Short mmCIF file of C-alpha atoms in Angstrom, two decimals:
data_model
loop_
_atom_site.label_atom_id
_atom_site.label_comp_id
_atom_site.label_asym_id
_atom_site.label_seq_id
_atom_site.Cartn_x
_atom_site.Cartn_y
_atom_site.Cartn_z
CA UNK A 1 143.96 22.03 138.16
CA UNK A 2 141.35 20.45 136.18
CA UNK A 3 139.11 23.22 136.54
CA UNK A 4 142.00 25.60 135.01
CA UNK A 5 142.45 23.30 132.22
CA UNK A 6 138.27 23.46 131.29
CA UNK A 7 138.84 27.22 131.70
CA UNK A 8 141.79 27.69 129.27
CA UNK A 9 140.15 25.17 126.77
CA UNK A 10 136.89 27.58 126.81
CA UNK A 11 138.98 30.31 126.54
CA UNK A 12 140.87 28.91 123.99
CA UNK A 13 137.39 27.94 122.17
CA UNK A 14 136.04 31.40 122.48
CA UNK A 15 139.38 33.08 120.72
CA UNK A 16 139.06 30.60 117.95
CA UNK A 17 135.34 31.46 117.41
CA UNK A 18 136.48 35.19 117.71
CA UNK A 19 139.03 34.76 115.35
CA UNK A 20 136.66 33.26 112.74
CA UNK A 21 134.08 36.23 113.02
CA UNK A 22 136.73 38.42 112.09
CA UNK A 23 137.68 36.47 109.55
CA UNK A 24 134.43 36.08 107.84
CA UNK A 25 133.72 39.91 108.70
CA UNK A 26 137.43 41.66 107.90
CA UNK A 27 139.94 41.77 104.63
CA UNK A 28 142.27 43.67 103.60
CA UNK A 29 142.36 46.27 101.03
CA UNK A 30 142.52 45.80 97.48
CA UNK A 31 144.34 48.57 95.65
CA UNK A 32 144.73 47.35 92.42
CA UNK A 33 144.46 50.22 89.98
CA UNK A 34 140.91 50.53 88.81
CA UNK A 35 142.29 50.43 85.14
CA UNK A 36 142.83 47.16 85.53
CA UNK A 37 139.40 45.73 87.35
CA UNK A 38 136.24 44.28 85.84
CA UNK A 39 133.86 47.47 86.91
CA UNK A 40 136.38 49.76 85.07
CA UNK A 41 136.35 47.21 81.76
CA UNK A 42 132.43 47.30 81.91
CA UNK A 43 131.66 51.28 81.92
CA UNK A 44 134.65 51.55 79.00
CA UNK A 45 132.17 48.81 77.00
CA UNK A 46 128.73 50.62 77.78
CA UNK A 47 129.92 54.07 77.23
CA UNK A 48 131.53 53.19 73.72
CA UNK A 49 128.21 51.75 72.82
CA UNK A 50 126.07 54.53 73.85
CA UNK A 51 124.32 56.08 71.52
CA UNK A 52 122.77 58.92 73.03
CA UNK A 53 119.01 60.56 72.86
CA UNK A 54 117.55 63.98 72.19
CA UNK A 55 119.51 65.87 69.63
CA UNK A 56 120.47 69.65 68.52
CA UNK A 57 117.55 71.41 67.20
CA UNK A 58 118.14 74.09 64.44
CA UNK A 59 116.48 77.56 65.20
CA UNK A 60 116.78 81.03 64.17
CA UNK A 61 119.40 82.94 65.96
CA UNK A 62 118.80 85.03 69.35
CA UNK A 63 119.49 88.25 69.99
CA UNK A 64 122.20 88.04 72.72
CA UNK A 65 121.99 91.96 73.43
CA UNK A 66 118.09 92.27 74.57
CA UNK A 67 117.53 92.60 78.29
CA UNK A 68 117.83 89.04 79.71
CA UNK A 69 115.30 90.13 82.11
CA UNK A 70 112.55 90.98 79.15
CA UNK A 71 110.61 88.50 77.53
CA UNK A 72 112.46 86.80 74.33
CA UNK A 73 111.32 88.33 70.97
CA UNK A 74 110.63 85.38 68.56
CA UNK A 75 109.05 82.92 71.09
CA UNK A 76 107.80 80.75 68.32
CA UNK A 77 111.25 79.87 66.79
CA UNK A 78 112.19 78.48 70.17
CA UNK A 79 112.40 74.83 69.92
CA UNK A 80 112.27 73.99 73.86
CA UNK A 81 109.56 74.49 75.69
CA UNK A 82 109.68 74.52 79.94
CA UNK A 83 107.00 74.22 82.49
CA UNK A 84 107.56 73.91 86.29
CA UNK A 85 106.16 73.21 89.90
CA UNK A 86 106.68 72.80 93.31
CA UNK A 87 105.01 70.43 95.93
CA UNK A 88 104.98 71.24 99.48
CA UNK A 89 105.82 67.27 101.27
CA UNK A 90 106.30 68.26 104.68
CA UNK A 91 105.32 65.50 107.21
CA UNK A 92 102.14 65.51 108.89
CA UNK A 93 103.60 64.75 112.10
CA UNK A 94 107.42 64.88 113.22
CA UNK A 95 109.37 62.72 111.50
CA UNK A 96 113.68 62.20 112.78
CA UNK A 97 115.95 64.83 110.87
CA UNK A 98 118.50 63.22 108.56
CA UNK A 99 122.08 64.49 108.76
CA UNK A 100 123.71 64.63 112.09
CA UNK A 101 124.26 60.85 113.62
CA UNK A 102 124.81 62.87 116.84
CA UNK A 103 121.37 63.39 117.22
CA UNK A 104 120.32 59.58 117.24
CA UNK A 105 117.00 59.74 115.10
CA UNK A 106 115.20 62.47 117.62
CA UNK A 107 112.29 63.65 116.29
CA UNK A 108 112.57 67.68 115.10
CA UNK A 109 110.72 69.82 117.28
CA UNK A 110 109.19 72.41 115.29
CA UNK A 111 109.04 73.74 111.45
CA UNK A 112 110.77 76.35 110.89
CA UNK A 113 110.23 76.27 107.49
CA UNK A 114 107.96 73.59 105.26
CA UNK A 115 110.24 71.40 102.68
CA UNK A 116 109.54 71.32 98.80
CA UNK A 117 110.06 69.08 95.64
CA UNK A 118 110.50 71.36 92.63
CA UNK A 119 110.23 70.27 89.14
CA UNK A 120 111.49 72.06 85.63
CA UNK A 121 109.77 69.48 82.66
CA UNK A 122 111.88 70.60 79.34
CA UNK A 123 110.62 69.46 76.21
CA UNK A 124 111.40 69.29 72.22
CA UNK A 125 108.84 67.88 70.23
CA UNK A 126 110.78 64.50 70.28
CA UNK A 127 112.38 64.14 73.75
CA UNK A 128 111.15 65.27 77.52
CA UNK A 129 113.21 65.24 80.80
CA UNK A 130 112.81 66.57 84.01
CA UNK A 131 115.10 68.11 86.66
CA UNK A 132 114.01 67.08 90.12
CA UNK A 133 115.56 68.86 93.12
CA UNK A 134 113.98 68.12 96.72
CA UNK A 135 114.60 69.58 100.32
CA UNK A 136 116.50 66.42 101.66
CA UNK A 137 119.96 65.23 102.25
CA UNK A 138 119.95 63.13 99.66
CA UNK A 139 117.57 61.48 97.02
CA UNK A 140 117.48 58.35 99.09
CA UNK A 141 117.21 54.58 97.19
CA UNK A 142 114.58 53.70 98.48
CA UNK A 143 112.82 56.68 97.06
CA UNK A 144 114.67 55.74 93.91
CA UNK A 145 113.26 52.63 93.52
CA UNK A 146 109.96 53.51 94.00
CA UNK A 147 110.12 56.39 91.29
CA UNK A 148 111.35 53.68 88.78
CA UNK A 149 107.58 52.67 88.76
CA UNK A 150 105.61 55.51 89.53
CA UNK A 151 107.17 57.86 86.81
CA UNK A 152 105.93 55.60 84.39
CA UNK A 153 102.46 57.18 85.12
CA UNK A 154 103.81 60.76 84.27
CA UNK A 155 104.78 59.86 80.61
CA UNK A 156 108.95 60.44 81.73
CA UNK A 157 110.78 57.01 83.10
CA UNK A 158 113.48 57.46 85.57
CA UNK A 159 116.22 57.15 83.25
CA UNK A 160 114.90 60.99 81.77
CA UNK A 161 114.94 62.35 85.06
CA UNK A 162 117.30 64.01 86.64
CA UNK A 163 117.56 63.50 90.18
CA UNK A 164 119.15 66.13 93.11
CA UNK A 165 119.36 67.13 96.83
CA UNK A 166 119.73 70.14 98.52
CA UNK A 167 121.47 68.73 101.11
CA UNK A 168 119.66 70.19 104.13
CA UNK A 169 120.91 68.18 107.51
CA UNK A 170 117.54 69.46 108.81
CA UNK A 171 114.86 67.83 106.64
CA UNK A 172 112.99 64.45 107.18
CA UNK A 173 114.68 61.48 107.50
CA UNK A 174 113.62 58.18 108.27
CA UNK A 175 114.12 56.68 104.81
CA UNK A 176 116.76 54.33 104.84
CA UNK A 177 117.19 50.94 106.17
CA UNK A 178 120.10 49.44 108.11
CA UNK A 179 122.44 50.85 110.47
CA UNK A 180 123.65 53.11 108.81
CA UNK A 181 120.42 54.25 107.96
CA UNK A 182 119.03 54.24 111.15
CA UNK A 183 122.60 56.01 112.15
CA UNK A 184 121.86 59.38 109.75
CA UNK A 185 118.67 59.40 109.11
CA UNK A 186 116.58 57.99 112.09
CA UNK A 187 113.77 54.47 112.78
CA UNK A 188 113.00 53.39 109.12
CA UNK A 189 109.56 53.82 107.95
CA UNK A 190 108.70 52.76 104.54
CA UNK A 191 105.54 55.72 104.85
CA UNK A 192 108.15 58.24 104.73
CA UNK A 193 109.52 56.61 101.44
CA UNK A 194 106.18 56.32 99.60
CA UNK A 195 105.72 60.09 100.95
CA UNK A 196 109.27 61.27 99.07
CA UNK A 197 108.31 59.08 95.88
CA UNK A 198 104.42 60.49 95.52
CA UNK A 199 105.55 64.10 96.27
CA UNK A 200 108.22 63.82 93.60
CA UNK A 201 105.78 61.99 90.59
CA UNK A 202 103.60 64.79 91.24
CA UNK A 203 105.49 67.99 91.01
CA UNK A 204 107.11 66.08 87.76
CA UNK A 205 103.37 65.91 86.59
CA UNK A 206 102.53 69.98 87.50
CA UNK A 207 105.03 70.74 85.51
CA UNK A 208 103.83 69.13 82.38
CA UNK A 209 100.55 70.85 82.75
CA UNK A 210 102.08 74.53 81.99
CA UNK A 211 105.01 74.23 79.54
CA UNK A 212 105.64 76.75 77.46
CA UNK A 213 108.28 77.77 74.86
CA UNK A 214 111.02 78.92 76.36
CA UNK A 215 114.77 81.07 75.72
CA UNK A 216 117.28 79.25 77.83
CA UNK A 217 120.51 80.91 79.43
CA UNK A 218 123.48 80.56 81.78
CA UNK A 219 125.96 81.91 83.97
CA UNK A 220 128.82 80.95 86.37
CA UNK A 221 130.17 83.45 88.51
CA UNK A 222 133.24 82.62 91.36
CA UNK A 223 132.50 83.38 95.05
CA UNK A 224 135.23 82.45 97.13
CA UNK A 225 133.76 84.01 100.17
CA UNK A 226 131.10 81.56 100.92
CA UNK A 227 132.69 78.54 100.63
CA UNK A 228 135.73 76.74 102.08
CA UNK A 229 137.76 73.61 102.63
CA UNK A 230 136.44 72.20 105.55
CA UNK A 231 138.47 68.57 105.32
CA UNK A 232 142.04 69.71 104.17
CA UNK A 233 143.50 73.01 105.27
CA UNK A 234 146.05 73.06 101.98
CA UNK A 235 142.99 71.69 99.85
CA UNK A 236 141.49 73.35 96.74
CA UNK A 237 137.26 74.49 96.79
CA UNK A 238 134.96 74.77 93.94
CA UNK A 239 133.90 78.49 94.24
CA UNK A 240 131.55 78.56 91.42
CA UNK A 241 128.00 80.32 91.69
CA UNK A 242 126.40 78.59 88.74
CA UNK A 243 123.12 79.59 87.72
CA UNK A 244 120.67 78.02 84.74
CA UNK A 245 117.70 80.66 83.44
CA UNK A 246 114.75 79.77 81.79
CA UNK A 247 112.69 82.66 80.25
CA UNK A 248 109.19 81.68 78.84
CA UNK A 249 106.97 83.17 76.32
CA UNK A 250 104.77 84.42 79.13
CA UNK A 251 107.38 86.56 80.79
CA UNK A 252 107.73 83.74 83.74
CA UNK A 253 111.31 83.16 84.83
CA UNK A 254 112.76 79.85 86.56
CA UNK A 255 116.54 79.70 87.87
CA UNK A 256 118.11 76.81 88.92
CA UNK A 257 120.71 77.27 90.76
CA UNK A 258 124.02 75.13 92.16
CA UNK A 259 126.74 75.65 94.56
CA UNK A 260 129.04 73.25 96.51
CA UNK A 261 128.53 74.49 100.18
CA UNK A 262 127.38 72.31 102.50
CA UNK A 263 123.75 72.95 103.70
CA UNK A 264 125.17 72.50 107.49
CA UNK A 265 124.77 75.95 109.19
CA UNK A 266 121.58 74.90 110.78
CA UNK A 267 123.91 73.57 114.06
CA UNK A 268 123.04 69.45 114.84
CA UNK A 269 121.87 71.54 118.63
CA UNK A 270 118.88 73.19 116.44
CA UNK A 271 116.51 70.12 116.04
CA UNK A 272 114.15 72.00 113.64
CA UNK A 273 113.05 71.03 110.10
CA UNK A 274 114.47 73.48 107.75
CA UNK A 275 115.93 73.88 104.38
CA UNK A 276 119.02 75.43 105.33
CA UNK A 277 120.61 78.61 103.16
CA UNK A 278 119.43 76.86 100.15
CA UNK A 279 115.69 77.28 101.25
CA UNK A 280 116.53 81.15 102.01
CA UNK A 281 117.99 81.40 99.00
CA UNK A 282 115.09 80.18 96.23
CA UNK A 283 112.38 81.70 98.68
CA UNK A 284 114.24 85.08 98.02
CA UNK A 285 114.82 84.61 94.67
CA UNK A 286 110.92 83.58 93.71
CA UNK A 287 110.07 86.95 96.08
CA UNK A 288 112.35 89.08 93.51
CA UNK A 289 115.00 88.00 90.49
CA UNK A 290 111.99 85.28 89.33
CA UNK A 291 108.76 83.53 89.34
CA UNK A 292 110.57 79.93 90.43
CA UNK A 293 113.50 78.61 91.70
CA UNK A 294 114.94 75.38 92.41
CA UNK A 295 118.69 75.01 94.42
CA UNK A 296 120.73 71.39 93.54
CA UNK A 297 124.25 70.64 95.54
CA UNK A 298 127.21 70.68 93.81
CA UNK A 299 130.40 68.94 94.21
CA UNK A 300 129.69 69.58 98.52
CA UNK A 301 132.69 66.77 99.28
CA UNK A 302 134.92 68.77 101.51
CA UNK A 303 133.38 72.03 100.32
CA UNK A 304 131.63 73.79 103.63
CA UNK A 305 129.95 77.07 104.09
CA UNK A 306 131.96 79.94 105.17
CA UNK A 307 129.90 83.00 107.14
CA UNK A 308 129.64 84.80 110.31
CA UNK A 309 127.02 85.63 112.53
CA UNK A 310 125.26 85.44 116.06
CA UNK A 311 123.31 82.59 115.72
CA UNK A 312 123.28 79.84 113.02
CA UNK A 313 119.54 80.90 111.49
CA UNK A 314 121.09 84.31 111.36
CA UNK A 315 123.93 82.70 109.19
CA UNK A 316 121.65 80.66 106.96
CA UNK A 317 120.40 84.51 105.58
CA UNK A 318 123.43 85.81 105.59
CA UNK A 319 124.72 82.94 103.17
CA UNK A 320 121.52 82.76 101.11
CA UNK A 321 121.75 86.62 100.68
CA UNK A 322 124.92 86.83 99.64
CA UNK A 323 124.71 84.31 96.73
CA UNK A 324 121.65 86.03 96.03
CA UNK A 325 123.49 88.72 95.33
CA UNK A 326 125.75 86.90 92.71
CA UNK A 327 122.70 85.93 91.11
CA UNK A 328 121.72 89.40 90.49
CA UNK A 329 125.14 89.76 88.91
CA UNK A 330 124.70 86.94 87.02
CA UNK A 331 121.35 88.35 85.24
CA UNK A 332 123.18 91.16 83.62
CA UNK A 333 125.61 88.81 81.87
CA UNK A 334 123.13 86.08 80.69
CA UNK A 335 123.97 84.51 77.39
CA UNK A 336 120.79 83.12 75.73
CA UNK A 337 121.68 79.89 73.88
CA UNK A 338 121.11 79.92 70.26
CA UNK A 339 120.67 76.84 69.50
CA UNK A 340 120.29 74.71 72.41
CA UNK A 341 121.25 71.35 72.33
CA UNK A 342 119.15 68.96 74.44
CA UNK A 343 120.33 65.61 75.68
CA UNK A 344 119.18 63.40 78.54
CA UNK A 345 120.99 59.68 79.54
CA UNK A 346 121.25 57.96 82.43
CA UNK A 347 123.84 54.62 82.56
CA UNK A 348 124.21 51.88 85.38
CA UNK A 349 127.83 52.70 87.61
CA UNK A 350 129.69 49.62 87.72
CA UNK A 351 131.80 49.91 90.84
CA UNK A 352 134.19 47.67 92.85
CA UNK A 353 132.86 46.01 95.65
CA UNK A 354 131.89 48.11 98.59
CA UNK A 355 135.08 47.77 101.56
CA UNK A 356 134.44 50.73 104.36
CA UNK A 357 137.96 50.83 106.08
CA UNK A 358 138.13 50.37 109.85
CA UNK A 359 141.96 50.82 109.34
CA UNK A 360 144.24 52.49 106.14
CA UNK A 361 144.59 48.94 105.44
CA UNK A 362 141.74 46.60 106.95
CA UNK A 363 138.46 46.98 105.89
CA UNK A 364 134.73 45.32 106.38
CA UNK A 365 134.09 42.78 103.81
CA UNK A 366 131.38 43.52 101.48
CA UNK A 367 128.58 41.75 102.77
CA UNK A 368 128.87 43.67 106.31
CA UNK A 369 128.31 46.63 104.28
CA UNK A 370 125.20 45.24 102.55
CA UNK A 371 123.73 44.13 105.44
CA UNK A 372 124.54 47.69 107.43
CA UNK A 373 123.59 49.89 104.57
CA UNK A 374 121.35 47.98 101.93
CA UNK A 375 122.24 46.97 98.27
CA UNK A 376 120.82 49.25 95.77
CA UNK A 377 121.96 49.44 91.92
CA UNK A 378 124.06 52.99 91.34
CA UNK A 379 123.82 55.68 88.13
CA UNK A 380 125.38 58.23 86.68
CA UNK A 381 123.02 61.03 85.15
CA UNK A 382 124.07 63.48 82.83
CA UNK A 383 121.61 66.37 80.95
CA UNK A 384 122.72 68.71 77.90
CA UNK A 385 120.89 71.62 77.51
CA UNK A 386 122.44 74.38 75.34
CA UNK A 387 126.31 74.59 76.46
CA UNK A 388 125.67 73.43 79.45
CA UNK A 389 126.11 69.72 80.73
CA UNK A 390 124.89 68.43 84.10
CA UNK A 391 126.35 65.71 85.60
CA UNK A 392 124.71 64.25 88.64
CA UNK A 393 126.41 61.34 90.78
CA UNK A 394 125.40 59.15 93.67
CA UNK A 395 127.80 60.72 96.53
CA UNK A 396 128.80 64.08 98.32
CA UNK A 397 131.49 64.42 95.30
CA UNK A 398 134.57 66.22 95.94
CA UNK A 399 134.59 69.85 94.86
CA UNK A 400 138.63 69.67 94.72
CA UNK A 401 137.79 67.14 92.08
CA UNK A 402 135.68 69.56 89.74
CA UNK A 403 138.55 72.60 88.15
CA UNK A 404 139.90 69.47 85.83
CA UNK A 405 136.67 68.29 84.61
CA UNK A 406 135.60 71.98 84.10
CA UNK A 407 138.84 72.60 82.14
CA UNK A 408 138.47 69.64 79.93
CA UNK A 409 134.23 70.28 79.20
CA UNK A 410 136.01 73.70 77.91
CA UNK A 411 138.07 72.67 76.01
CA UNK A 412 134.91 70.53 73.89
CA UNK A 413 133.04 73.61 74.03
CA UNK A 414 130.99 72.79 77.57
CA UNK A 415 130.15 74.56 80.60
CA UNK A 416 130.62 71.88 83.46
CA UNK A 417 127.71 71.35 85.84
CA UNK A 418 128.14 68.86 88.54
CA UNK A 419 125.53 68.25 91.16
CA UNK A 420 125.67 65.26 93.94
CA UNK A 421 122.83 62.57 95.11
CA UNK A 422 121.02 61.43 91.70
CA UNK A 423 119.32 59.02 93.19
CA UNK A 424 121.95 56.33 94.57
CA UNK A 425 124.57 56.78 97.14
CA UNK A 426 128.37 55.51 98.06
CA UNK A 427 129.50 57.76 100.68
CA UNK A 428 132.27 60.42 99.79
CA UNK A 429 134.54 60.52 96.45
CA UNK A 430 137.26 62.01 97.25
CA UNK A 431 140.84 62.95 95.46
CA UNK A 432 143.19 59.84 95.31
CA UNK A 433 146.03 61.67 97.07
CA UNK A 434 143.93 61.79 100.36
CA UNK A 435 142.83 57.89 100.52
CA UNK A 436 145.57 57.26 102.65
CA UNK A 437 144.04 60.07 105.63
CA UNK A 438 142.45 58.84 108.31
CA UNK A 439 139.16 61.27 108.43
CA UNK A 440 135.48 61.18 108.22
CA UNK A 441 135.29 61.87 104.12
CA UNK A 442 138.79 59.92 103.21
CA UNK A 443 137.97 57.12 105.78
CA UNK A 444 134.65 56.73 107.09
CA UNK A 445 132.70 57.64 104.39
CA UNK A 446 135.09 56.55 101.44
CA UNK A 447 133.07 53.11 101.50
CA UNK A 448 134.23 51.67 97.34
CA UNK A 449 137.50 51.38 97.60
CA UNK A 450 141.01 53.82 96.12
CA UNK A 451 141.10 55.48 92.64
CA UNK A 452 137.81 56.65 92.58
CA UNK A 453 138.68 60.17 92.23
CA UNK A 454 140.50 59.67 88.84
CA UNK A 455 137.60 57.21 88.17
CA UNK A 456 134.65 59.58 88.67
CA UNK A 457 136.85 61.88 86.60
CA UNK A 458 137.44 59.86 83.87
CA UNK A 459 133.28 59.13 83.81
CA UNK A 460 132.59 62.76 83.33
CA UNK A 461 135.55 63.29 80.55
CA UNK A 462 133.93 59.68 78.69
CA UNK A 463 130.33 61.68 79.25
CA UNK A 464 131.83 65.22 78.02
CA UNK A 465 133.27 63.14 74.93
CA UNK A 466 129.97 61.93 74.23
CA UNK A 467 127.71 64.98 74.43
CA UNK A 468 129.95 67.42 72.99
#
């Protein structure tokens, strides 16, 4: 009896100390409307103060009818020039593939084909930028925080660069601390980082060395073929092809190019380092339509790729051709800007504190996020050039999300380009209406809390206002 008495007293000790641990590690959700938090008060205050860099520079108009594909006429009345690179940064030796936790950090196997950073350095006489898109899953903060010192020694600071992904599940990982970390992307190893960072500062520099002036273009052209709804079979995609050219006074072409697909049609069973159906894509492109080419994902939350074939690298062509064949399309219907605006800012995103659901209504408590996944500061990025405005932010961002923001940029005279992973990252940003859904975007990967849908959204109409 007295034994049974220590028992249940230990017992009773051990549910108490149980109980406490959960206490300390769970809450519940709060779902007060973001309208009415702190975060939401402090990006209304530093967007109303912004004054914003880089201005409209008057030129001579452009003949709109000559061949886009021919060298522009009056080269010296073009008031931006561009210069460009690429910097081959794949690992010496294997490194684990970021993308598929299934694969639990194993090292790829082989290369089937090397990863790049590519750089396009655009310049005015009084501002310079750079857009920065790299063979990885995302631009990971570690990487970011490195950069925020090293650009310094390429004459552009981080906050003029504009950071994206391709979003390959096949390219190196081991970049990112934590659990989570370790869970996506493989054993941490701060080489890998430093690797990312140096790659990045120098194809930033390359490109300074060759600018020239420069006639700028753009085009956006719907393929609904290549693209679906993977999270919500009644959900909405962004089908939009959309396609930046640069023509310089030498006759060299760039294209940068954006699309929301997933770059997931290498399978998580093909343990190769590989730039997915964007790689295919910009490889074929430089081989015909131009002299450089650089892919950024778009709004990829929910948005997968859509194509049949034997085997998955059979697939990855098969996708990369057939947007290649939009971009042909696109070339005949190229409208050269005539006076092309240029604009650069990027601005801290104040956010609510982190709370990753284990539940629709229980969640982790911020500092078990921290400690799984790191603490990094979060931006927002957005780049004017011409008509076109370029909004980067630090998540797979919903492609469901994107037709309202396009429609409003139109309405203030804007084509709307939105790319994901600038840099930072949150997890998934989803529409509000599917918070609720227990899933891997809505749920798992939805780590800041509700309303950030009509939050995000309300960012890129408060940038839109700004740099229209």
């Amino acid at each position: 009896m007295r034994f049974l008495k220590i028992l249940l007293k230990v017992l009773g000790g051990l549910v108490l100390l149980i109980v406490v641990i959960l206490a300390c590690m769970l809450t519940t959700v709060d779902d007060t409307p973001y309208q009415e938090m702190a975060y939401y008060k402090e990006w209304k205050s530093q967007i109303k103060a912004l004054s914003i860099p880089g201005s409209q520079v008057p030129q001579a108009p452009i003949d709109n009818e000559q061949s886009p594909q021919a060298p522009p006429r009056e080269i010296s009345r073009f008031p931006l020039n561009v210069g460009w690179a690429k910097v081959n940064f794949t690992p010496r030796s294997p490194t684990p593939t970021a993308g598929y936790g299934v694969r639990k950090g194993a090292l790829y196997k082989s290369v089937h084909d090397s990863i790049y950073v590519r750089a396009v350095v655009i310049e005015n006489g009084t501002a310079k930028a750079a857009i920065v898109a790299a063979d990885l899953l995302i631009i990971p903060p570690a990487v970011t925080e490195q950069l925020k010192t090293k650009l310094k020694a390429t004459g552009i600071p981080f906050e003029q660069v504009y950071l994206g992904a391709t979003h390959s599940h096949n390219s190196m990982g081991g970049w990112s601390e934590g659990i989570v970390g370790k869970l996506f992307g493989g054993e941490f190893n701060e080489a890998n980082v430093t690797w990312i960072a140096d790659a990045i500062v120098k194809a930033v520099q390359l490109a300074q060395r060759n600018v020239k002036p420069a006639a700028i273009a753009y085009h956006e052209i719907a393929d609904t073929a290549r693209v679906r709804n993977r999270a919500f079979d009644d959900g909405t995609i962004d089908p939009y092809l959309r396609t930046l050219q640069f023509v310089r006074e030498d006759g060299q072409k760039a294209l940068l190019c954006s699309y929301a697909a997933h770059s997931t049609i290498t399978s998580s069973d093909n343990i190769v380092l590989s730039r997915d159906y964007p790689g295919v894509l910009v490889d074929s492109l430089e081989h015909g339509e131009a002299n450089f080419a650089l892919f950024m994902s778009g709004a990829v939350g929910s948005m997968g790729p859509k194509i049949e074939a034997e085997t998955d690298l059979m697939q990855v062509v098969a996708e990369a051709d057939s947007l290649e064949s939009d971009v042909q399309k696109q070339l005949k219907m190229m409208q050269t800007f005539q006076n092309p605006a240029f604009q650069m800012v990027t601005l801290p995103l104040p956010l609510r504190h982190p709370v990753p659901r284990i539940s629709t209504g229980l969640s982790m408590r911020p500092w078990v996020f921290r400690w799984a996944f790191g603490d990094y500061p979060n931006y927002v990025k957005a780049m004017r050039i011409g008509n076109v405005l370029m909004v980067g932010f630090p998540c797979d961002f919903s492609g469901e999300l994107v037709a309202e923001m396009s429609a409003y940029a139109e309405k203030k005279g804007l084509k709307l380009m939105v790319t994901s992973f600038n840099g930072g990252y949150i997890g998934y940003v989803t529409p509000d209406k599917y918070y609720g859904k227990d899933g891997y975007e809505t749920m798992t990967m939805n780590w800041f809390g509700p309303y950030n849908g009509a939050y995000f959204q309300e960012i890129a109409r408060d940038l839109i206002d700004k740099m229209s």
